[in-house]
XYZ file of C-alpha atoms in Angstrom:
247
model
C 284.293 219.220 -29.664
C 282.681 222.741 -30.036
C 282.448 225.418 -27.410
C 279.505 225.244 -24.982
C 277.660 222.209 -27.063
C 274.410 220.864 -25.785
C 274.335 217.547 -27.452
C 276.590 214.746 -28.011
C 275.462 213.878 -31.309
C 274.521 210.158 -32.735
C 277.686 208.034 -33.275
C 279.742 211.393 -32.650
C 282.429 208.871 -30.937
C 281.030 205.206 -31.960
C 284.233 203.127 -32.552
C 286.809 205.448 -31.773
C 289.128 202.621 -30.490
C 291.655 204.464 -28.854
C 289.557 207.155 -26.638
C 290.635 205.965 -23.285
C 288.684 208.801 -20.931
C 286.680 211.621 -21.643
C 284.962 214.445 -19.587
C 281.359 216.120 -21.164
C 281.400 219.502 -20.861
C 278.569 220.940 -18.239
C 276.541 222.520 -20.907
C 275.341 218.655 -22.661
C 271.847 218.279 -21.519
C 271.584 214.846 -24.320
C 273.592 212.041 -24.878
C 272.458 210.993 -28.281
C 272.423 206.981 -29.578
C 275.263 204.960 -30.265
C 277.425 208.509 -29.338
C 280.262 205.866 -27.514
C 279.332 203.149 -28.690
C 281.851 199.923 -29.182
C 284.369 202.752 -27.392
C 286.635 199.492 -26.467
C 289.633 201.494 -24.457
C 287.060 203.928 -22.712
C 287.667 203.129 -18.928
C 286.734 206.389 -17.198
C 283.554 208.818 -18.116
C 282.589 212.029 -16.410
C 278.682 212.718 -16.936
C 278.338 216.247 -15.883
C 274.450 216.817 -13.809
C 273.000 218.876 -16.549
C 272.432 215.588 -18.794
C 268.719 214.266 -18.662
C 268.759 212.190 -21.255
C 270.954 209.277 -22.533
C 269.250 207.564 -25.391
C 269.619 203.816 -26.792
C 273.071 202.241 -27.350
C 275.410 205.533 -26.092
C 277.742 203.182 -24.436
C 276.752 199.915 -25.370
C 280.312 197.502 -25.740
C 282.481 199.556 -24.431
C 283.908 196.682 -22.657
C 286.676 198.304 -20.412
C 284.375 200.944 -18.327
C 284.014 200.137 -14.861
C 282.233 202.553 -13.437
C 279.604 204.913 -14.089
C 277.416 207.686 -12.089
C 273.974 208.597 -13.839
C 273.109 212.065 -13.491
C 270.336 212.659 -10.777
C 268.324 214.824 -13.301
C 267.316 211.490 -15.907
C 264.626 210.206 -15.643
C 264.916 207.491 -18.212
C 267.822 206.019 -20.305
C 267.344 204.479 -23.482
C 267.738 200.697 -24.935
C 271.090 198.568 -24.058
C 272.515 201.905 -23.246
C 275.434 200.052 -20.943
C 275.051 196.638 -22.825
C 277.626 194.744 -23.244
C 279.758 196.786 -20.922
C 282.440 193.782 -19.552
C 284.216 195.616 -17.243
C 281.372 197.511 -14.931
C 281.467 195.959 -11.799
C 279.374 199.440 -10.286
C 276.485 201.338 -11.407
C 274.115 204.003 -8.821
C 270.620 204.370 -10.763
C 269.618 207.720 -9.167
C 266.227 208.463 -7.236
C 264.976 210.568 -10.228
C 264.749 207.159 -12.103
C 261.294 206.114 -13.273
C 261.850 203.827 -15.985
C 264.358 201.241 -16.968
C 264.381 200.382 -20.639
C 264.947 196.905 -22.549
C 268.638 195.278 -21.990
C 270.076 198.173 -20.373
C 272.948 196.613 -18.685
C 272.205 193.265 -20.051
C 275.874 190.983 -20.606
C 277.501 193.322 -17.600
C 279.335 190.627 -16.356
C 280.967 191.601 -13.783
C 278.311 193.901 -12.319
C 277.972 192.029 -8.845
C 274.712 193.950 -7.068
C 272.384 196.070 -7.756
C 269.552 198.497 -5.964
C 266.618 199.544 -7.852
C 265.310 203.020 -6.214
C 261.921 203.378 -4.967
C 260.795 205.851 -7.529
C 261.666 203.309 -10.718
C 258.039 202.051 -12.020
C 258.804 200.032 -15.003
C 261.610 197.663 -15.990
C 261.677 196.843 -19.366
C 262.582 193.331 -21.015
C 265.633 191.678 -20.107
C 267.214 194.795 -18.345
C 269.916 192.567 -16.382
C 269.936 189.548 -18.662
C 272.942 187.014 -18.554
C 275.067 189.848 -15.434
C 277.177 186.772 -14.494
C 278.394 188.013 -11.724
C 275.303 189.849 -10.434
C 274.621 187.821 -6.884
C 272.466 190.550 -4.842
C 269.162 193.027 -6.147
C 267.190 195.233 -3.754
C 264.056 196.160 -5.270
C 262.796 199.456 -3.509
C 260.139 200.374 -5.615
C 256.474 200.368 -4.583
C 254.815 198.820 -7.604
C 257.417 197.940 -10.195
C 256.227 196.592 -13.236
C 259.094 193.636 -14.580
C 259.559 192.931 -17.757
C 260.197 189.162 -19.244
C 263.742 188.062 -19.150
C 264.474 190.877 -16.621
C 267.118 188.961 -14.384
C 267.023 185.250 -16.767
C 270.625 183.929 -16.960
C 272.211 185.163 -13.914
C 273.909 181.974 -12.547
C 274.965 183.627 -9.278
C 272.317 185.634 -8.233
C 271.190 184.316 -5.105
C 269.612 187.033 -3.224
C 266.319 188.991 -4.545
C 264.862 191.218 -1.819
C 261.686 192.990 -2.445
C 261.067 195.442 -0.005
C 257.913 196.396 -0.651
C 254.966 195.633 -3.632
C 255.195 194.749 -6.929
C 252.498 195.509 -9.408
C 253.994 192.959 -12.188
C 256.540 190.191 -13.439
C 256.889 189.346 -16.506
C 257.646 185.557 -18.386
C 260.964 183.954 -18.019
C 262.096 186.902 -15.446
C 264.365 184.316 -13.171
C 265.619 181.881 -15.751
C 268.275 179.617 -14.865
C 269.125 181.705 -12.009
C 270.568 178.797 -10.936
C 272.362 179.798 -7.461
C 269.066 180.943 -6.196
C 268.118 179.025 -2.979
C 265.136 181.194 -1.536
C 262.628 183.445 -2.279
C 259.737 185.108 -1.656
C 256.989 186.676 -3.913
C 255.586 189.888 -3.070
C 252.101 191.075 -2.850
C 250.422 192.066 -4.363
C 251.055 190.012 -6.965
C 248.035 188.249 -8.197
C 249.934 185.623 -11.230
C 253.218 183.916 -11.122
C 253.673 184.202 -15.057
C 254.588 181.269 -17.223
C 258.292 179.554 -17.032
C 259.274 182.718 -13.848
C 261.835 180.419 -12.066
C 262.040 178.001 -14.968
C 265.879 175.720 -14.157
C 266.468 177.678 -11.198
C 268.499 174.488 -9.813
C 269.361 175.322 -6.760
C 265.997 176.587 -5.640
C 264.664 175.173 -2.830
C 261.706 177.456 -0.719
C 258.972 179.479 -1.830
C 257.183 181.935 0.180
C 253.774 182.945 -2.193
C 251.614 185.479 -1.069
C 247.634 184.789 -0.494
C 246.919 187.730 -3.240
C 248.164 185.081 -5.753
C 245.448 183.398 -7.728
C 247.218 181.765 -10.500
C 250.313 179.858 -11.093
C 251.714 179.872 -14.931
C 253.035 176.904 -17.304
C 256.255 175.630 -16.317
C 256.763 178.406 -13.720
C 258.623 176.230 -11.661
C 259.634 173.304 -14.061
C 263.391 171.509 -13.821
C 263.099 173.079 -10.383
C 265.601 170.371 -8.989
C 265.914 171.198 -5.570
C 262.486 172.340 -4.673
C 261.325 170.873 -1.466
C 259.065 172.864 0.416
C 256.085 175.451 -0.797
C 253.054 176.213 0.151
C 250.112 177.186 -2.202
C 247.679 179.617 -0.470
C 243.891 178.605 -0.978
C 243.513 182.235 -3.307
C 245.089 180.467 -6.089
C 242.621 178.528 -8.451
C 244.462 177.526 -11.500
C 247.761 175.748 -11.702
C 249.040 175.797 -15.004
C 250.145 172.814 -16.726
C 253.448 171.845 -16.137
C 254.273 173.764 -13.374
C 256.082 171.619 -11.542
C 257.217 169.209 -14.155
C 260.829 167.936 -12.927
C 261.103 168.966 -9.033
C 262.476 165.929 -8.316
């Protein structure tokens, strides 16, 4: 590596199948795409605080990394930059987050909780898809927008706690998260969106807020263990199939 670089260029280290550990020098400020990507030995990574900006793929599959701090200074990180990552059971999003991109840390599956900081905005599609082992997510944020897929496939996740609004959430965003027993939907939330808890099994209460005025197709369909809900009298469409299969 030169002296004093600023950049880790694109696919500077993509594939290098023996790098085990690496630190980046304190004068980076960008971590370009696909720079460590498929990386399949890297375990440890040092991100020095003068990066603000990791962009799409820069550690996608490198499936031994366990751990990872993200620089307080980003603000955003790009596309699947962490999918695919096996081994990382811990990540800390900082409180400079705003945005969360499409499949970030989607197939992390042994990432086990998660807290999304109150200054994160936007999550992009399918940001946490199929995190098998992800069981607990504390959403901070004061009007999140959630993109479709965002959580779908996460058999263990069982606890969702929003702790304060939520502008938006998107299609399919709880999809066969089948070891989910309880929730309830924040305000002010005015649709549940088309297939949202679509197979969650194992559901069984839902708490829906009175700024609700619209329930989606299928949103709750092959709900099997859904036994007690209570529509509020804001909501004046019921899409079809909404309950299809909550037996």
């Amino acid at each position: 590596m030169c002296e004093n670089p600023t950049e880790i260029e694109s696919r500077c280290f993509e594939r290098c199948s023996k790098l085990t550990q690496i630190k980046i020098p304190s004068s980076v400020i960008s971590i370009k795409n696909y720079a460590f990507y498929g990386c399949e030995k890297l375990t440890e990574i040092t991100i020095p605080p003068s990066v603000t900006s990791i962009e799409d793929h820069a550690f996608a599959e490198c499936s031994l990394l366990a751990s990872i701090s993200i620089p307080e200074r980003i603000t955003e990180i790009g596309n699947h930059t962490f999918s695919g990552c096996e081994s990382l059971a811990q990540i800390t999003i900082p409180s400079s987050m705003t945005t969360i991109e499409d499949w970030t840390f989607s197939g992390c599956s042994k990432l086990t909780q998660v807290t999304i900081p109150s200054s994160v905005t936007s999550m992009g599609n399918s940001v946490f898809y199929s995190c098998a082992s992800l069981s607990k997510v504390e959403i901070n944020s004061d009007a999140i927008s959630i993109g479709n897929w965002s959580f779908a496939e996460c058999p263990r996740l069982s606890q969702v706690l929003f702790k304060s609004s939520v502008k938006s959430i998107d299609e399919f965003s709880f999809y066969r998260c089948s070891h989910m027993f309880e929730i309830s939907i924040p305000g002010p939330l005015t649709q549940i969106p088309n297939n949202l808890f679509t197979e969650c099994s194992s559901l069984s209460k839902v708490t829906i807020p009175s700024s609700v005025t619209s329930i989606g197709d299928s949103s709750f369909s092959s709900c099997t263990s859904l036994f007690q809900i209570k529509i509020p009298p804001s909501v004046k469409t019921i899409g079809r199939c909404a309950f299809l299969g909550c037996s």
